[in-house]
Short mmCIF file of C-alpha atoms in Angstrom, two decimals:
data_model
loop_
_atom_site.label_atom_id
_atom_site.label_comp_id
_atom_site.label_asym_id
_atom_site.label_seq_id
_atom_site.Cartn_x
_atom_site.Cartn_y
_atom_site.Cartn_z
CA UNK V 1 21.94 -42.21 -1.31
CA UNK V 2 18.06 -43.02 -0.68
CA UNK V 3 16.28 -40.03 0.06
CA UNK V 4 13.76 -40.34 3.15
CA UNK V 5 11.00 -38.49 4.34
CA UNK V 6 12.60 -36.56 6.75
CA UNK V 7 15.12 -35.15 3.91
CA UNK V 8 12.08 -34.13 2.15
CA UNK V 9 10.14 -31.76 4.71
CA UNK V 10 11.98 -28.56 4.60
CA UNK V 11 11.14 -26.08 3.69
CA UNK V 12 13.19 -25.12 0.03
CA UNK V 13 11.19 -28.51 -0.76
CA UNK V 14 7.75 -26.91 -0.36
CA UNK V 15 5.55 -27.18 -3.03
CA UNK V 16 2.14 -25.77 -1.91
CA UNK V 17 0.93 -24.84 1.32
CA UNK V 18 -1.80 -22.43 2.41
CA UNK V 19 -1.52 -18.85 2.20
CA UNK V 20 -1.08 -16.39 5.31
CA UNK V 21 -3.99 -14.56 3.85
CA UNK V 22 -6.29 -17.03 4.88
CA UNK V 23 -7.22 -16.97 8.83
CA UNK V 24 -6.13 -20.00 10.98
CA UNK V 25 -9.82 -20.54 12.22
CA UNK V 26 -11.51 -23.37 10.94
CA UNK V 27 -13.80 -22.83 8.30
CA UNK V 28 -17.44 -22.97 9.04
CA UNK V 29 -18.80 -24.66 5.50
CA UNK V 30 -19.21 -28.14 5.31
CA UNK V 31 -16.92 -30.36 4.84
CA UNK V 32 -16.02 -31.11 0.73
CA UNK V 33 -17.99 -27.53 0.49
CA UNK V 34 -16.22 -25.36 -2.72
CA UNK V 35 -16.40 -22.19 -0.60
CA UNK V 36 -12.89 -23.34 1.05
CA UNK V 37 -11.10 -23.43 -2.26
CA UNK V 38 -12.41 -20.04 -3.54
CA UNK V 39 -11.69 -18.25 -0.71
CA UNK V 40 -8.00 -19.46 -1.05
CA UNK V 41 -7.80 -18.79 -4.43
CA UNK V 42 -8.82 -15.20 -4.24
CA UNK V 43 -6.33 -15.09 -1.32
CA UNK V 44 -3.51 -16.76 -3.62
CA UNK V 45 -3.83 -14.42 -6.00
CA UNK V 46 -3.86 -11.63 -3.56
CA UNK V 47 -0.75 -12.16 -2.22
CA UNK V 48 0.62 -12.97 -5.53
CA UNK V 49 0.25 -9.82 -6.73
CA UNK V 50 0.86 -8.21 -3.27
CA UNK V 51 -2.22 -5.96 -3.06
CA UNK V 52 -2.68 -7.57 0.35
CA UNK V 53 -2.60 -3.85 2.07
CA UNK V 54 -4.83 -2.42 -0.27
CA UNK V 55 -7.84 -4.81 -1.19
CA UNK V 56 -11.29 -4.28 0.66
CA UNK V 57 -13.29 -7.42 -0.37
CA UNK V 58 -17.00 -7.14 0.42
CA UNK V 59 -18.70 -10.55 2.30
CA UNK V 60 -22.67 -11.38 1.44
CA UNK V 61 -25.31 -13.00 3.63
CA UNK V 62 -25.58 -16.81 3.25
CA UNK V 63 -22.65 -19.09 3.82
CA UNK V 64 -20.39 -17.06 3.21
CA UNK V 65 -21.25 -14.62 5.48
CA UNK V 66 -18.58 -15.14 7.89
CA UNK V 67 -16.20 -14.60 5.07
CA UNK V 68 -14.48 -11.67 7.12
CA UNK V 69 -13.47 -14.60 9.83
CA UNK V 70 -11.57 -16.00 6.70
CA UNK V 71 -9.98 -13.53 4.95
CA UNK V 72 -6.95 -11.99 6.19
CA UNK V 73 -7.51 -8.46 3.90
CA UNK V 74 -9.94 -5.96 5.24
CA UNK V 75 -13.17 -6.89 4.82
CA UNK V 76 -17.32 -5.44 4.85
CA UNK V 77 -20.08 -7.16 5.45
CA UNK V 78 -23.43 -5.85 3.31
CA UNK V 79 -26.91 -6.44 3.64
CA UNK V 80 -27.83 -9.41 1.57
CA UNK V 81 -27.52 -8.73 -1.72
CA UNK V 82 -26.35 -5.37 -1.63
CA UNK V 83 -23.01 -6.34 -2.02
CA UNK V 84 -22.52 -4.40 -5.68
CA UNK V 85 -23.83 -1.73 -4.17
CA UNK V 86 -21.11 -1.23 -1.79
CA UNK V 87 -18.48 -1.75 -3.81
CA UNK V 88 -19.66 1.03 -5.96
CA UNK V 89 -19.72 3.21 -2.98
CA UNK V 90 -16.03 2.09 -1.81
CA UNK V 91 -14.40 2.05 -5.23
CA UNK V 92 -15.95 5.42 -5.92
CA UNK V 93 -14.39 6.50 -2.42
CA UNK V 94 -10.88 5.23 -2.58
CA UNK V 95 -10.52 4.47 -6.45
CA UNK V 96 -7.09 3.41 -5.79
CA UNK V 97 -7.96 0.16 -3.71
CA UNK V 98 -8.94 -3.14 -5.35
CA UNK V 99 -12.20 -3.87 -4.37
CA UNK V 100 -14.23 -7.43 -4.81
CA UNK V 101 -17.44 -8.86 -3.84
CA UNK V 102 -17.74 -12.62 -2.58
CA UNK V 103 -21.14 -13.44 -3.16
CA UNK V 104 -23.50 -16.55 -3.37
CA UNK V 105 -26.17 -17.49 -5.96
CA UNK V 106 -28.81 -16.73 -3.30
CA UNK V 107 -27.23 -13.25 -2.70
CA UNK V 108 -26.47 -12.45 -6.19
CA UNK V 109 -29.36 -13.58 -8.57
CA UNK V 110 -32.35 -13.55 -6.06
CA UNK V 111 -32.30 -10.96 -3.86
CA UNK V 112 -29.39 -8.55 -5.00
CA UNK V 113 -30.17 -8.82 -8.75
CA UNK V 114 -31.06 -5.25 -9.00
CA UNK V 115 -27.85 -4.77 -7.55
CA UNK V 116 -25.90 -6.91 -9.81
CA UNK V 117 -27.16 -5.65 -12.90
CA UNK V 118 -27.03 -1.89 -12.37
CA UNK V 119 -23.35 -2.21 -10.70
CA UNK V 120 -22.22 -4.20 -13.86
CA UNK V 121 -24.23 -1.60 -16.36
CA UNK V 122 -22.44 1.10 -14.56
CA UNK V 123 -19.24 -0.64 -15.57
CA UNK V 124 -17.95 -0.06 -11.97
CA UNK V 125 -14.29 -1.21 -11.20
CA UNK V 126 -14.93 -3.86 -9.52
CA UNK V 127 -14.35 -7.74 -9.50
CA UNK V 128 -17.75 -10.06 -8.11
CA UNK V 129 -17.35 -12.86 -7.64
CA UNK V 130 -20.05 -15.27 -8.01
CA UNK V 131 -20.48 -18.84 -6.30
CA UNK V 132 -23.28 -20.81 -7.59
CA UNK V 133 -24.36 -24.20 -6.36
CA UNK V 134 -27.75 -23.87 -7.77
CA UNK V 135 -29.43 -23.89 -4.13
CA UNK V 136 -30.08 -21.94 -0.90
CA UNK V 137 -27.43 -23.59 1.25
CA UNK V 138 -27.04 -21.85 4.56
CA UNK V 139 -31.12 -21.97 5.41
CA UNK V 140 -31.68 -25.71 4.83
CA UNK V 141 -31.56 -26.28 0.65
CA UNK V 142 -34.05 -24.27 -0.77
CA UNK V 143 -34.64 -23.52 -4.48
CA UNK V 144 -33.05 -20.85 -5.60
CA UNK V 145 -33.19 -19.12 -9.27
CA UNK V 146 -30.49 -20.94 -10.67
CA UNK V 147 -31.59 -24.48 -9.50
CA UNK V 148 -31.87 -26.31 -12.36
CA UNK V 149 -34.73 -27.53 -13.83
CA UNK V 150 -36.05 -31.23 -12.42
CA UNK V 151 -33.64 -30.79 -9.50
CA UNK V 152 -34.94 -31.81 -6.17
CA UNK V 153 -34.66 -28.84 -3.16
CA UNK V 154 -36.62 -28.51 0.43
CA UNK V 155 -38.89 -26.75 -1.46
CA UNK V 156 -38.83 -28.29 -4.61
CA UNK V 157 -39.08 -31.87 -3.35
CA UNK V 158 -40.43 -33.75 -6.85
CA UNK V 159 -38.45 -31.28 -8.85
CA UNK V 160 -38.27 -28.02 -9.90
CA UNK V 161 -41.49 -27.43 -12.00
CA UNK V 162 -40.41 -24.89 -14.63
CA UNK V 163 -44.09 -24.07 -15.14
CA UNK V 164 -44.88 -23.08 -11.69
CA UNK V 165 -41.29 -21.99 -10.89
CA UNK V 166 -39.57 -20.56 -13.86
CA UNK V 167 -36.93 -21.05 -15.78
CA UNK V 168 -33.05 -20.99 -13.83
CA UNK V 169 -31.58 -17.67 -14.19
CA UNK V 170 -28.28 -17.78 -16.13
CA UNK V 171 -27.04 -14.79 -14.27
CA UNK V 172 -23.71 -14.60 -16.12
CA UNK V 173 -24.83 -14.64 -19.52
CA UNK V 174 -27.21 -12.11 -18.62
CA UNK V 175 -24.35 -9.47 -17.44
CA UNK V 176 -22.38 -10.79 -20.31
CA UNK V 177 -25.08 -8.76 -22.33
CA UNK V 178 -24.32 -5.37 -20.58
CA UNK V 179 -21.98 -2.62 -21.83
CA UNK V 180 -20.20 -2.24 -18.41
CA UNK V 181 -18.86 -5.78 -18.07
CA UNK V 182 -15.19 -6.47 -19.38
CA UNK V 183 -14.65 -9.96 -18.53
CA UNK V 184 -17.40 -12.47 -18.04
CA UNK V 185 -16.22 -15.57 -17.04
CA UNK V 186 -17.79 -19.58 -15.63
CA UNK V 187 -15.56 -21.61 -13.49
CA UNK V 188 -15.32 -24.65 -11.49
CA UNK V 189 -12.94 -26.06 -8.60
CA UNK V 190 -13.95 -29.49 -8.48
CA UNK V 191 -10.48 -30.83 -10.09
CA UNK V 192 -7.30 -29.56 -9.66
CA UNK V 193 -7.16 -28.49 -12.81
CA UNK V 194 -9.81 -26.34 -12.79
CA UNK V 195 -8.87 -24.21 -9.34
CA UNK V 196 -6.08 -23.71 -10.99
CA UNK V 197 -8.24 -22.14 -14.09
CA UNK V 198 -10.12 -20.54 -11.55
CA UNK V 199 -7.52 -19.05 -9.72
CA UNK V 200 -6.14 -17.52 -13.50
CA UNK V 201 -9.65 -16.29 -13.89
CA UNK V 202 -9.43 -14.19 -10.63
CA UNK V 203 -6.37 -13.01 -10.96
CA UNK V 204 -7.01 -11.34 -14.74
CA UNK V 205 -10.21 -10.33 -13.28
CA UNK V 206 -8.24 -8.19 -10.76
CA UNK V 207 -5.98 -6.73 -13.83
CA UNK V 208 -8.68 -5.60 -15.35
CA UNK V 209 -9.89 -3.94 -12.12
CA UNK V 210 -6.57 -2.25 -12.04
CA UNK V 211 -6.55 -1.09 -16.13
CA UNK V 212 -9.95 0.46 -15.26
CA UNK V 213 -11.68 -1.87 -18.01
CA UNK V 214 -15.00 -2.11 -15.84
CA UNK V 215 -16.76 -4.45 -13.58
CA UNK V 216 -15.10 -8.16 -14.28
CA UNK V 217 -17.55 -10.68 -13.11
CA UNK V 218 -16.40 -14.84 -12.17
CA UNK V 219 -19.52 -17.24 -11.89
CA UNK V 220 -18.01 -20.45 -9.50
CA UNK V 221 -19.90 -23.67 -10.47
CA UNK V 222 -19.83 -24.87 -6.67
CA UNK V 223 -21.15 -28.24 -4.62
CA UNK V 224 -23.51 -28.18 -2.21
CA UNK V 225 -23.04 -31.72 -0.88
CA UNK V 226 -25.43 -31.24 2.29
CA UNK V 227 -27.94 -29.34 0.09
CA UNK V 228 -28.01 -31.63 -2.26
CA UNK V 229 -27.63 -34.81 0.09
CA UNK V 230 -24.58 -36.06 -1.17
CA UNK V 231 -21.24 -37.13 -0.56
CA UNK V 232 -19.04 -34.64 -1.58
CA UNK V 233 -17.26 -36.91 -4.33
CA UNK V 234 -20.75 -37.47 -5.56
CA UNK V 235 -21.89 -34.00 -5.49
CA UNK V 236 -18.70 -33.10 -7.70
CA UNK V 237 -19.78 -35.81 -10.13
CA UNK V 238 -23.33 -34.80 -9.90
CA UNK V 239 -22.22 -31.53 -10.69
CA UNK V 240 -20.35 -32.57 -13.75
CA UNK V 241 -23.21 -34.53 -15.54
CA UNK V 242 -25.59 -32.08 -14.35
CA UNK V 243 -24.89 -29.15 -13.41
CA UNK V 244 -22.07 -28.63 -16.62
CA UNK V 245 -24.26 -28.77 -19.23
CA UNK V 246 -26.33 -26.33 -18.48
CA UNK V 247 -23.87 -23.94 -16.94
CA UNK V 248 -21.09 -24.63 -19.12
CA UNK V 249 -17.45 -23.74 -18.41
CA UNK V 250 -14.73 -21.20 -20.32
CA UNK V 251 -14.87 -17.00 -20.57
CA UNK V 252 -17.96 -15.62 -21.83
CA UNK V 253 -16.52 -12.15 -22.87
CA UNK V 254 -13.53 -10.75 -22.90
CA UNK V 255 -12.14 -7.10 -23.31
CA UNK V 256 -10.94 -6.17 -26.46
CA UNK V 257 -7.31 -5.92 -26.72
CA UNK J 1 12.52 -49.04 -1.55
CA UNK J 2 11.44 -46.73 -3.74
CA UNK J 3 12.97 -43.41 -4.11
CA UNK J 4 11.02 -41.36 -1.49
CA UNK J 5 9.95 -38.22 -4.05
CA UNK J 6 7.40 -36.13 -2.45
CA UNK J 7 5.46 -35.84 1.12
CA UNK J 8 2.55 -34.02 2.55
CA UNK J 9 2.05 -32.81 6.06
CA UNK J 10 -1.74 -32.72 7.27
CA UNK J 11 -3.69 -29.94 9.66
CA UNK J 12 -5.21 -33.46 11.75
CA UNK J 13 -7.91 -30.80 13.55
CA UNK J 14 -8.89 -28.56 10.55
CA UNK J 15 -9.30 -31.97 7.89
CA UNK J 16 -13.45 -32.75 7.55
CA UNK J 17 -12.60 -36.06 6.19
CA UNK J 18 -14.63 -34.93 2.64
CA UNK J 19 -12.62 -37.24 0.53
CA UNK J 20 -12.26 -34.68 -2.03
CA UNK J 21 -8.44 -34.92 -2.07
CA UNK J 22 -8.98 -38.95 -2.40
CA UNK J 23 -10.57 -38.37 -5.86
CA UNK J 24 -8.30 -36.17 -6.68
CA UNK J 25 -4.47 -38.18 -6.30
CA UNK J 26 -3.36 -39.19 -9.62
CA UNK J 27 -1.28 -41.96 -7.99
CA UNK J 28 -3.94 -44.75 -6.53
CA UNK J 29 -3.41 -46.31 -2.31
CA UNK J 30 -1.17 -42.93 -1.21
CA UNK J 31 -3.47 -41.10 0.92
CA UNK J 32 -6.45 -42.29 2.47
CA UNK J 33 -8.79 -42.05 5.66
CA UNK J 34 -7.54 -42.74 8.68
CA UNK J 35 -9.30 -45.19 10.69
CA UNK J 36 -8.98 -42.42 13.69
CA UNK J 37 -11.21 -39.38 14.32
CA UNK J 38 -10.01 -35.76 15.08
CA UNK J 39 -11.77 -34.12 17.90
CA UNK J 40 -14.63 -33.17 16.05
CA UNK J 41 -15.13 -36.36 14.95
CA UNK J 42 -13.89 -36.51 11.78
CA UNK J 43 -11.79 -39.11 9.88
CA UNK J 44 -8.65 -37.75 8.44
CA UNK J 45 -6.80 -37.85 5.55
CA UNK J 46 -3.02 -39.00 5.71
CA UNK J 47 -0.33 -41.07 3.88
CA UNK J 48 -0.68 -44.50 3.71
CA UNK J 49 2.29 -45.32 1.08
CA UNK J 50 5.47 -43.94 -0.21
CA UNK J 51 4.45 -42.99 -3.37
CA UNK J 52 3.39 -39.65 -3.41
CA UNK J 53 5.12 -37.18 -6.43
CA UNK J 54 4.58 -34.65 -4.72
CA UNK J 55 1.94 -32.90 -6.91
CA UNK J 56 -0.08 -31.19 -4.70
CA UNK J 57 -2.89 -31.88 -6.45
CA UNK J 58 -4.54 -32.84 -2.91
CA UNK J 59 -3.75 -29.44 -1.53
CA UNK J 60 -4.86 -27.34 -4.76
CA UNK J 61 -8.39 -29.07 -3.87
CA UNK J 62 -8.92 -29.74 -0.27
CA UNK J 63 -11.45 -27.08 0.73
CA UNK J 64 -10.19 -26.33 4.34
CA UNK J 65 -6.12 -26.14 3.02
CA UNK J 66 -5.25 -28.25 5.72
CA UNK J 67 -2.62 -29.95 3.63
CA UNK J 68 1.38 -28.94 3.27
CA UNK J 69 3.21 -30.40 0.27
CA UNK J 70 7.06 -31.22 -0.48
CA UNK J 71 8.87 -32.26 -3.06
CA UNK J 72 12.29 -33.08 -3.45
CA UNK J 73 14.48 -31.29 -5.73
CA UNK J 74 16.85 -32.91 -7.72
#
């Protein structure tokens, strides 16, 4: 007998579908924006491992501000870039609870990279994670340290001029350098294939947390269609050829076994 | 007609119409814009043939998770 579609929607036949964890409200990025994904993954992974009543997650300034709106797991909102900060002061408080910072390039390497660096030389148990689309997205496209070199922004509009601007700040392989890091890690979630990478990424990242390793750190390679006036199929190809090679993909350290 | 083997279900008012989920079907004319808007304006995505596997490839990648996925089990 020929199967039809109404056979197929019930619900022992469901294959994926979006976790409670994530809030019903719409999210406020842009559409074909990578911030979407990443929050679910985190989320995913979560509820997979059911720490759902005991995770404090820590939401930056910049896109991702609203973060909290998002995610269904209690949430703090720090001044921008302090989010390392507090997590060192929560973790230290309730040692017990898995804490993680969502934070953006912006927040993390500009701003907040004292921060960064002194949480992750501390080793504190926690988990950052770091989305980096290589631009200031929320206040209009600006350059930001990791912008890659030759790549047009507001404020870079014939190209990022390394001479007057500097070098972009590999901000990974720079904690990968410090004692206190466990598991350094670059990602992507422009294919399916690689959220699902990503979301394997997090979710050792959070084991780590929990064995007391140190601070586990994820670096998202993330579009920025409007930033980077695009289409958002573009920007994902844009980001392949460019953005890839520079910033490439796979674990940069991992603990010792 | 083809064996029906897999189906989505699509959040009409939370889809952006990014296209994303487009790029990333492995199976080429299943989903696609719709030539209607949402109320925000947006196109959105639905199923335009029977042949989706039921992968959820689409889901893993759409950034708002506005899409449900079945698959029927042998």
């Amino acid at each position: 007998m020929e199967e039809t579609k109404q056979d197929i929607k019930k619900p022992e036949n469901l294959v994926y579908k979006k976790t409670d964890l994530m809030t019903d409200k719409t999210l406020s990025y842009c559409p074909g924006c990578g911030h979407g994904v990443i929050h679910r993954m985190a989320m995913e992974v979560i509820e997979e491992m059911g720490l759902e009543e005991e995770t404090i997650g820590i939401a930056p300034v910049g896109c991702s501000v609203l973060a909290y709106e998002f995610m269904n797991v209690d949430m703090q909102q720090a001044a921008h870039g302090r989010a390392p900060a507090l997590a060192t002061g929560i973790k230290r408080v309730f040692p017990e609870k898995t804490v993680f910072t969502y934070q953006g390039d912006g927040d993390l390497a500009a701003i907040g990279t004292a921060e960064t660096i002194h949480a992750c030389n501390r080793g504190e148990n926690i988990t950052i994670i770091f989305v980096n689309n290589g631009i200031y997205g929320m206040t209009g496209g600006q350059m930001a340290p990791t912008t890659l070199e030759g790549m047009k922004s507001s404020t870079t509009p014939y190209g990022r001029d390394t001479k007057k601007m500097g070098h972009p700040l590999k901000m990974t392989e720079l904690v990968a350098t410090l004692p206190g890091t466990c598991y350094v890690t670059r990602q992507a979630v422009h294919k399916a294939a690689a959220v699902r990478k990503t979301k394997k990424a997090i979710k050792k990242a959070i084991e780590y947390q929990k064995a007391e390793k140190g601070t586990s750190f994820i670096e998202v390679v993330s579009n920025c269609s409007s930033g980077w006036k695009m289409t958002p199929v573009q920007a994902n190809k844009w980001m392949e050829e460019n953005m890839f090679p520079f910033y490439p993909l796979g674990d940069i350290k991992k603990p010792e076994k | 007609m083809a064996k029906v083997k897999g189906d989505i279900e699509v959040d009409i008012e939370g889809c952006k119409g990014c296209e994303i989920c487009i790029d990333a079907c492995p199976v080429e004319n299943t989903i696609a814009m719709s030539k209607n808007v949402n109320s925000k304006g947006y196109h959105y995505m639905e199923l335009i043939n029977d042949t989706c596997i039921g992968c959820a490839n689409c889901a893993i990648v759409c950034p708002d998770g506005v899409i449900t996925v079945y698959k029927a089990r042998k």
